[in-house]
XYZ file of C-alpha atoms in Angstrom:
432
model
C 6.096 10.459 31.851
C 2.443 9.822 31.008
C 1.427 6.501 29.464
C -1.545 6.150 27.282
C -5.018 5.469 28.512
C -7.742 3.165 26.903
C -8.053 3.867 23.395
C -11.152 4.111 21.299
C -13.651 1.533 20.747
C -13.883 -0.779 17.858
C -16.751 1.221 17.107
C -14.528 4.132 16.127
C -12.520 1.595 14.039
C -15.738 0.626 11.993
C -16.890 4.328 11.626
C -13.410 5.685 10.899
C -12.510 3.118 8.497
C -16.144 3.846 6.633
C -15.864 7.194 6.455
C -12.084 7.687 5.417
C -10.152 4.955 6.957
C -7.840 7.860 7.794
C -8.623 10.124 10.404
C -7.403 7.734 13.734
C -5.799 9.063 16.727
C -2.325 7.873 17.571
C -3.895 5.031 19.592
C -4.313 1.341 18.144
C -3.485 -1.959 18.019
C -1.777 -4.505 15.428
C -2.033 -7.790 16.925
C -0.560 -10.903 14.729
C -0.990 -8.808 11.655
C 0.998 -10.741 9.036
C 1.404 -14.388 8.526
C 5.015 -14.813 9.209
C 4.831 -12.345 12.461
C 1.958 -14.344 14.037
C 4.922 -17.076 14.605
C 7.153 -14.711 16.340
C 5.085 -12.871 19.122
C 8.216 -11.327 21.201
C 9.003 -9.033 18.271
C 5.275 -8.394 17.029
C 5.129 -4.664 17.332
C 1.407 -3.937 18.266
C 1.139 -0.148 18.905
C 3.328 3.014 18.305
C 2.507 6.380 20.201
C 3.936 9.554 19.065
C 2.448 12.727 21.046
C 3.402 16.146 22.796
C 3.757 15.390 26.415
C 0.874 16.857 28.085
C 1.356 15.948 32.034
C 0.916 19.021 34.221
C 0.144 21.401 31.429
C -2.121 24.170 31.528
C -4.864 25.151 29.412
C -2.923 27.622 27.132
C -0.102 24.596 26.767
C 2.709 25.655 29.066
C 3.777 24.280 32.279
C 4.228 20.633 33.300
C 5.994 18.700 30.614
C 5.272 20.884 27.903
C 8.314 20.867 25.213
C 8.692 17.085 25.562
C 7.597 14.680 23.385
C 6.548 10.992 24.054
C 7.607 7.786 22.109
C 5.962 4.373 23.219
C 6.451 1.251 21.482
C 4.496 -1.634 22.365
C 5.527 -5.334 21.607
C 4.611 -8.886 22.414
C 0.438 -8.860 22.260
C -2.083 -10.443 23.920
C -0.075 -11.424 27.223
C -2.111 -13.378 29.718
C -2.390 -11.518 33.024
C -1.736 -15.045 34.370
C 1.342 -16.022 32.072
C 3.516 -17.801 34.613
C 5.872 -19.406 35.362
C 7.977 -17.761 32.744
C 5.807 -14.443 31.798
C 6.882 -12.594 28.766
C 10.154 -11.488 28.273
C 11.528 -9.912 25.129
C 13.939 -11.755 22.847
C 17.589 -11.644 23.740
C 18.280 -12.496 20.122
C 16.578 -9.305 18.585
C 16.645 -5.680 18.378
C 14.113 -3.306 18.979
C 13.871 0.290 17.500
C 12.197 3.541 17.391
C 13.217 5.744 14.402
C 12.538 9.261 13.860
C 12.801 11.135 10.679
C 13.251 14.921 11.199
C 13.712 16.295 7.631
C 10.936 14.353 5.843
C 12.990 12.355 3.480
C 11.520 9.012 4.538
C 14.944 8.103 6.215
C 15.796 7.781 9.854
C 17.763 10.550 11.078
C 17.651 9.095 14.996
C 17.261 5.677 16.040
C 16.612 4.525 19.561
C 18.058 0.834 19.710
C 16.818 -1.518 22.699
C 18.522 -4.541 23.140
C 17.605 -7.223 26.012
C 19.654 -9.652 28.237
C 18.658 -12.099 31.023
C 20.819 -12.051 34.107
C 20.047 -15.538 35.457
C 20.979 -15.958 39.139
C 20.472 -19.714 39.434
C 18.684 -19.441 42.885
C 18.975 -23.246 44.374
C 17.645 -24.800 47.712
C 19.267 -27.286 50.085
C 16.886 -30.291 49.493
C 18.472 -33.145 51.659
C 21.790 -33.481 50.821
C 21.569 -32.137 47.403
C 21.385 -28.226 46.364
C 18.509 -28.221 43.604
C 17.719 -25.074 41.355
C 14.158 -23.803 41.811
C 11.851 -24.027 38.747
C 10.265 -20.433 39.216
C 11.016 -16.841 38.108
C 10.881 -15.674 41.641
C 11.861 -17.280 45.201
C 10.050 -14.546 47.213
C 8.615 -11.296 47.457
C 9.869 -8.322 45.081
C 9.588 -4.598 45.768
C 12.803 -3.071 44.200
C 14.810 -3.205 40.962
C 16.757 -6.583 40.792
C 15.320 -7.942 43.888
C 17.250 -10.749 45.444
C 14.283 -13.180 45.058
C 14.336 -12.755 41.471
C 15.770 -15.782 39.695
C 16.136 -13.914 36.363
C 16.715 -10.318 36.146
C 15.720 -8.856 32.464
C 17.914 -6.182 31.626
C 17.928 -3.634 28.629
C 20.621 -1.429 26.978
C 19.729 1.651 24.805
C 21.543 3.085 22.075
C 21.176 6.350 20.309
C 22.051 6.292 16.518
C 22.761 9.318 14.391
C 21.964 8.606 10.906
C 21.495 5.191 9.351
C 20.216 2.999 11.898
C 23.247 0.456 10.930
C 26.055 2.356 9.569
C 25.488 5.613 11.569
C 27.108 6.805 14.458
C 25.869 4.985 17.583
C 26.359 6.063 21.226
C 25.432 4.157 24.296
C 22.922 5.991 26.713
C 24.297 5.654 30.436
C 22.122 4.382 33.409
C 22.173 6.764 36.552
C 25.122 4.856 37.630
C 27.048 5.330 34.517
C 26.847 1.844 33.407
C 24.877 0.903 30.068
C 22.472 -1.380 31.308
C 19.034 -0.909 32.838
C 16.888 -3.175 34.947
C 13.399 -3.860 33.659
C 10.613 -4.894 36.030
C 9.352 -8.308 36.072
C 5.748 -8.785 34.697
C 2.768 -8.271 37.164
C 3.073 -11.706 38.541
C 0.546 -10.968 41.321
C -0.029 -9.096 44.755
C 1.624 -11.858 46.904
C 5.038 -11.320 45.084
C 4.644 -7.666 44.206
C 2.195 -6.025 46.995
C 2.421 -2.690 44.965
C 3.118 -3.174 41.324
C 2.932 0.641 40.317
C 5.066 1.621 42.890
C 7.538 -1.171 42.016
C 7.330 -0.341 38.162
C 7.824 3.484 38.983
C 11.257 2.682 40.492
C 12.266 1.505 36.790
C 11.547 5.046 35.173
C 15.145 6.440 34.593
C 16.344 9.849 33.885
C 19.080 9.722 31.318
C 21.100 12.169 29.321
C 20.906 11.402 25.434
C 24.102 11.678 23.643
C 24.298 15.409 21.940
C 21.182 16.606 23.711
C 21.443 19.436 26.248
C 17.631 18.377 27.775
C 17.204 15.659 30.069
C 15.188 12.647 28.889
C 13.372 9.443 30.644
C 13.007 5.843 29.662
C 11.099 2.988 30.831
C 10.530 -0.253 29.664
C 7.962 -2.843 31.036
C 4.520 -4.653 31.038
C 1.568 -2.335 30.677
C -2.166 -3.063 30.345
C -3.300 -3.394 26.713
C -4.591 0.072 26.002
C -6.673 -0.779 23.103
C -10.395 -1.465 23.309
C -11.607 -4.137 20.874
C -13.369 -7.799 20.643
C -10.938 -9.401 18.345
C -13.336 -12.266 17.831
C -16.150 -10.040 16.889
C -14.452 -7.878 14.391
C -12.667 -10.435 12.346
C -15.842 -12.665 12.284
C -17.192 -10.298 9.686
C -17.950 -7.722 12.334
C -20.422 -10.298 14.145
C -22.214 -7.945 16.356
C -25.119 -5.071 15.737
C -23.918 -1.831 14.706
C -25.570 -0.088 17.693
C -23.666 -2.299 20.020
C -20.289 -1.644 18.435
C -21.060 2.023 18.331
C -21.651 2.176 22.071
C -19.005 3.817 23.753
C -20.217 2.934 27.120
C -19.438 -0.684 26.447
C -15.672 0.029 26.517
C -14.919 -1.963 29.615
C -17.472 -4.630 28.957
C -15.968 -8.067 28.423
C -18.210 -8.573 25.476
C -17.436 -5.562 24.000
C -13.347 -5.525 24.738
C -12.132 -9.318 24.852
C -8.560 -8.053 25.542
C -9.344 -6.021 28.512
C -7.324 -8.327 30.862
C -4.320 -8.497 28.165
C -1.006 -6.879 28.536
C 1.858 -5.586 26.085
C 5.337 -4.492 26.986
C 5.868 -0.932 26.414
C 9.256 0.780 25.403
C 8.881 4.455 26.380
C 11.019 7.354 25.815
C 10.205 11.202 26.943
C 12.262 13.209 24.909
C 12.815 16.924 24.536
C 11.701 18.228 21.111
C 14.810 20.163 20.602
C 16.691 16.818 20.687
C 14.470 15.509 17.793
C 13.611 18.237 15.498
C 16.308 19.615 12.876
C 16.877 23.007 11.742
C 13.542 24.994 11.263
C 11.624 21.690 10.366
C 8.874 21.353 13.518
C 7.356 18.123 12.169
C 8.917 14.559 13.133
C 8.083 11.151 11.684
C 8.488 7.970 13.469
C 7.956 4.342 13.127
C 9.016 1.248 15.213
C 10.791 -1.911 13.998
C 11.999 -5.260 15.359
C 14.945 -7.463 13.706
C 16.202 -10.753 14.123
C 19.374 -12.486 13.373
C 19.206 -13.604 9.598
C 20.129 -17.276 10.942
C 18.434 -19.109 14.086
C 20.225 -22.364 15.198
C 18.278 -24.555 17.633
C 20.600 -26.475 19.716
C 19.743 -30.042 20.052
C 21.119 -30.375 23.519
C 20.893 -26.832 25.110
C 23.412 -26.614 28.034
C 22.198 -25.535 31.417
C 21.374 -21.874 31.865
C 18.519 -19.704 30.774
C 17.084 -19.219 27.502
C 19.768 -21.336 25.765
C 17.842 -23.399 23.043
C 18.188 -20.934 20.144
C 21.138 -18.869 19.065
C 21.040 -16.155 16.458
C 23.916 -15.428 13.600
C 24.313 -13.301 10.695
C 22.989 -9.968 9.806
C 19.965 -8.362 11.336
C 16.771 -8.773 9.377
C 13.710 -6.519 9.886
C 10.549 -8.587 10.619
C 8.190 -5.893 12.069
C 7.093 -2.489 11.248
C 4.368 -0.221 12.626
C 3.850 3.642 11.968
C 0.143 4.664 11.428
C -2.100 2.562 13.295
C -3.966 -0.547 11.280
C -1.845 0.035 8.072
C -0.821 -3.486 8.138
C -3.589 -4.886 9.852
C -6.526 -3.825 7.529
C -4.924 -1.849 4.463
C -2.112 -3.839 3.226
C -3.057 -6.976 1.146
C -2.544 -10.272 2.489
C -0.007 -11.252 -0.114
C 2.112 -8.116 0.894
C 1.774 -8.385 4.666
C 5.044 -9.735 5.189
C 6.762 -7.488 2.807
C 5.699 -4.575 4.351
C 6.912 -5.690 7.724
C 10.330 -6.040 5.998
C 10.128 -2.589 4.282
C 11.679 0.836 4.962
C 9.596 4.063 4.204
C 11.615 5.020 1.189
C 10.160 1.852 -0.867
C 6.554 2.589 0.208
C 5.444 3.437 -3.488
C 4.999 -0.561 -3.934
C 1.967 -0.391 -1.458
C 0.636 2.639 -3.029
C -2.338 0.828 -4.592
C -3.515 -0.342 -1.194
C -3.825 3.205 0.243
C -5.277 4.781 -3.046
C -7.983 1.904 -3.697
C -8.738 0.196 -0.257
C -10.586 -2.791 -0.127
C -11.658 -2.623 3.763
C -14.433 -0.304 3.256
C -16.164 -2.349 0.534
C -15.734 -5.515 2.807
C -17.525 -3.527 5.657
C -20.347 -2.553 3.458
C -20.934 -6.035 2.259
C -21.291 -7.298 5.779
C -22.824 -4.477 7.735
C -26.401 -3.541 7.355
C -25.425 0.034 5.899
C -25.936 -0.145 2.176
C -23.311 0.642 -0.036
C -21.346 3.031 2.132
C -17.842 2.831 0.767
C -16.469 5.891 -0.310
C -16.343 6.034 -4.143
C -13.741 9.275 -4.183
C -11.054 6.895 -5.774
C -8.241 7.102 -5.996
C -8.576 7.988 -2.134
C -5.761 10.945 -2.076
C -7.172 11.717 1.243
C -5.739 8.722 2.255
C -2.505 9.565 0.550
C -2.278 12.511 2.486
C -3.141 11.083 6.110
C -0.889 8.452 5.680
C 1.908 8.975 3.329
C 2.682 12.818 3.555
C 1.025 14.503 6.547
C -1.852 16.994 6.348
C -0.887 20.482 5.079
C -0.656 22.790 8.121
C -0.837 20.233 10.437
C 1.769 17.732 10.360
C 3.131 17.667 6.757
C 6.934 18.375 6.479
C 8.097 21.188 3.977
C 10.113 18.749 2.035
C 8.229 15.570 2.662
C 8.779 12.369 0.647
C 5.608 10.300 0.652
C 5.977 7.245 3.031
C 3.767 5.501 5.788
C 4.964 6.972 9.174
C 3.349 8.463 12.219
C 4.059 12.551 12.253
C 3.848 14.932 15.007
C 4.048 18.665 14.654
C 6.165 19.565 17.675
C 5.468 23.308 17.214
C 1.628 22.627 18.140
C 1.129 23.292 22.001
C -0.324 20.325 23.714
C -3.643 20.070 25.817
C -4.540 18.909 28.956
C -5.931 15.412 28.905
C -9.428 16.809 30.198
C -9.342 19.151 26.930
C -8.399 16.554 24.461
C -10.885 14.959 21.871
C -10.149 11.412 20.549
C -11.102 12.270 17.121
C -8.243 14.924 16.821
C -8.037 16.745 13.605
C -11.430 15.414 12.663
C -13.214 17.759 14.721
C -10.332 20.541 14.042
C -8.610 19.883 16.976
C -4.821 19.840 15.992
C -3.190 18.909 19.481
C-alpha cells in the first residue's frame, strides 16, 4: 500500500485555475472550506485520492501492485505535530465513508464505512494512600498496537455496504483475528514515546477479505504528514506574493512557500483489487468521500467519569462533509452554497451547475495578480463540465454517465512507476 507523496505547489493551483480550473492531479486539499464545517474539524474531509496502485510496477504497467486501486480519504486538517496531550482522535459520534459509483448513474454502488471508538483503560498510579488516574494519553513507551502504556486505544470498524449507503446490504469486514475492530495507531507523539513511528504505524496495515470479493485487500487508518504544499495565508490574502515566487517549484519545502509542511491529517486508506470495484464491462469508477453526524447533539451538563463523555449524538445521520474532485467546494462553489454542497449527493449536482459553467475564481485572480485580464472567456465552461461532472471521453468517462461531481478513474489504464509519472497527468497527454 503506497501513500501519496507531497502534492503540487500553490503555483500549480494558480496556473491551473487560470488556465482551465480543471486539469488538476488527484492531490489537493480542502481545509475548512465551508462555514459550518469550520466548527467541526474532526469530520472535515480534506483530501481524496483515487489512483491505480503503482508500487513495484514495471515500466509496462505490470507486476507489483498492478490491478489494485488505492483509495485514501483524509480528515481533520491542520493537525499540529505537537498536539498533546489529547492529540487528534476522530469523532466516535460520526460515520466516515468512501463511496464508489461503478455504473455512472451518480449513485453509490459500494460504500466503505468507518466508525471509531475509544477504549479507555483508566491507567492510575498509587500516590500516597490514593490510586489516582493519570492525565495523559500514554504512561510510557509505545511500540506495538494496543500497547499497555496507552491510556486510550482508538479503534475502528469497517463495513462494506452494497447499494444505498443507508438501506443497502451492509457486511462487517473482519480483522485478521476474526473480530470486527481494528487498532488505529496513536498519533506521532514523539521519539521518546515512539522510537520508530514508521515501523510502529506499519503494524497497523491490515490484510483483509472484503465480503463478496475474491481478491485480498488492505486497510490502514492513521495520522500522516499533510501531503499538500501551500502557504494558506498568502493564497487567501489575495495571493499576496510575486508570481515568480508562487511558480518556483524549488520552494516546495520552504516554510515561506508551504506553511502547512509540519501539519498532519488522518488518513483512511484502502487498497482494493479493481475487480472488486468495477461492474460488468464498465472500467471507470467514480468516488467521493463524506462524513455524517447524528442529527441531534446533546451536551451533558455533568459528564460522567470516563473518556469523551461530554457529548452524545442521537437521531438519523446527517451528512456534513463531501469531497470528490479537489478544490471544488474550496474555490468553485459560491459562499452561500458551501454548506449545501457539503450536505448534497451527486444526483443533485444540477443545482450547482452555474458555479462550474461560469466560475468566478479566474476573474478574481485576474483582478489581484499582475497578469492582465487572463480569465478565460469561453463561457459557458463546457470544458469544466467535462472535467468535473462527466469525465473526459476516452480517459475516465463512463459509458452511461449522469453528470455529477466526483473523482473518476479508468481502471483499465495501466499504472506507471512513480519515476515515470507526470503530476499534470492528462494535461500533458499522460493518461496514467
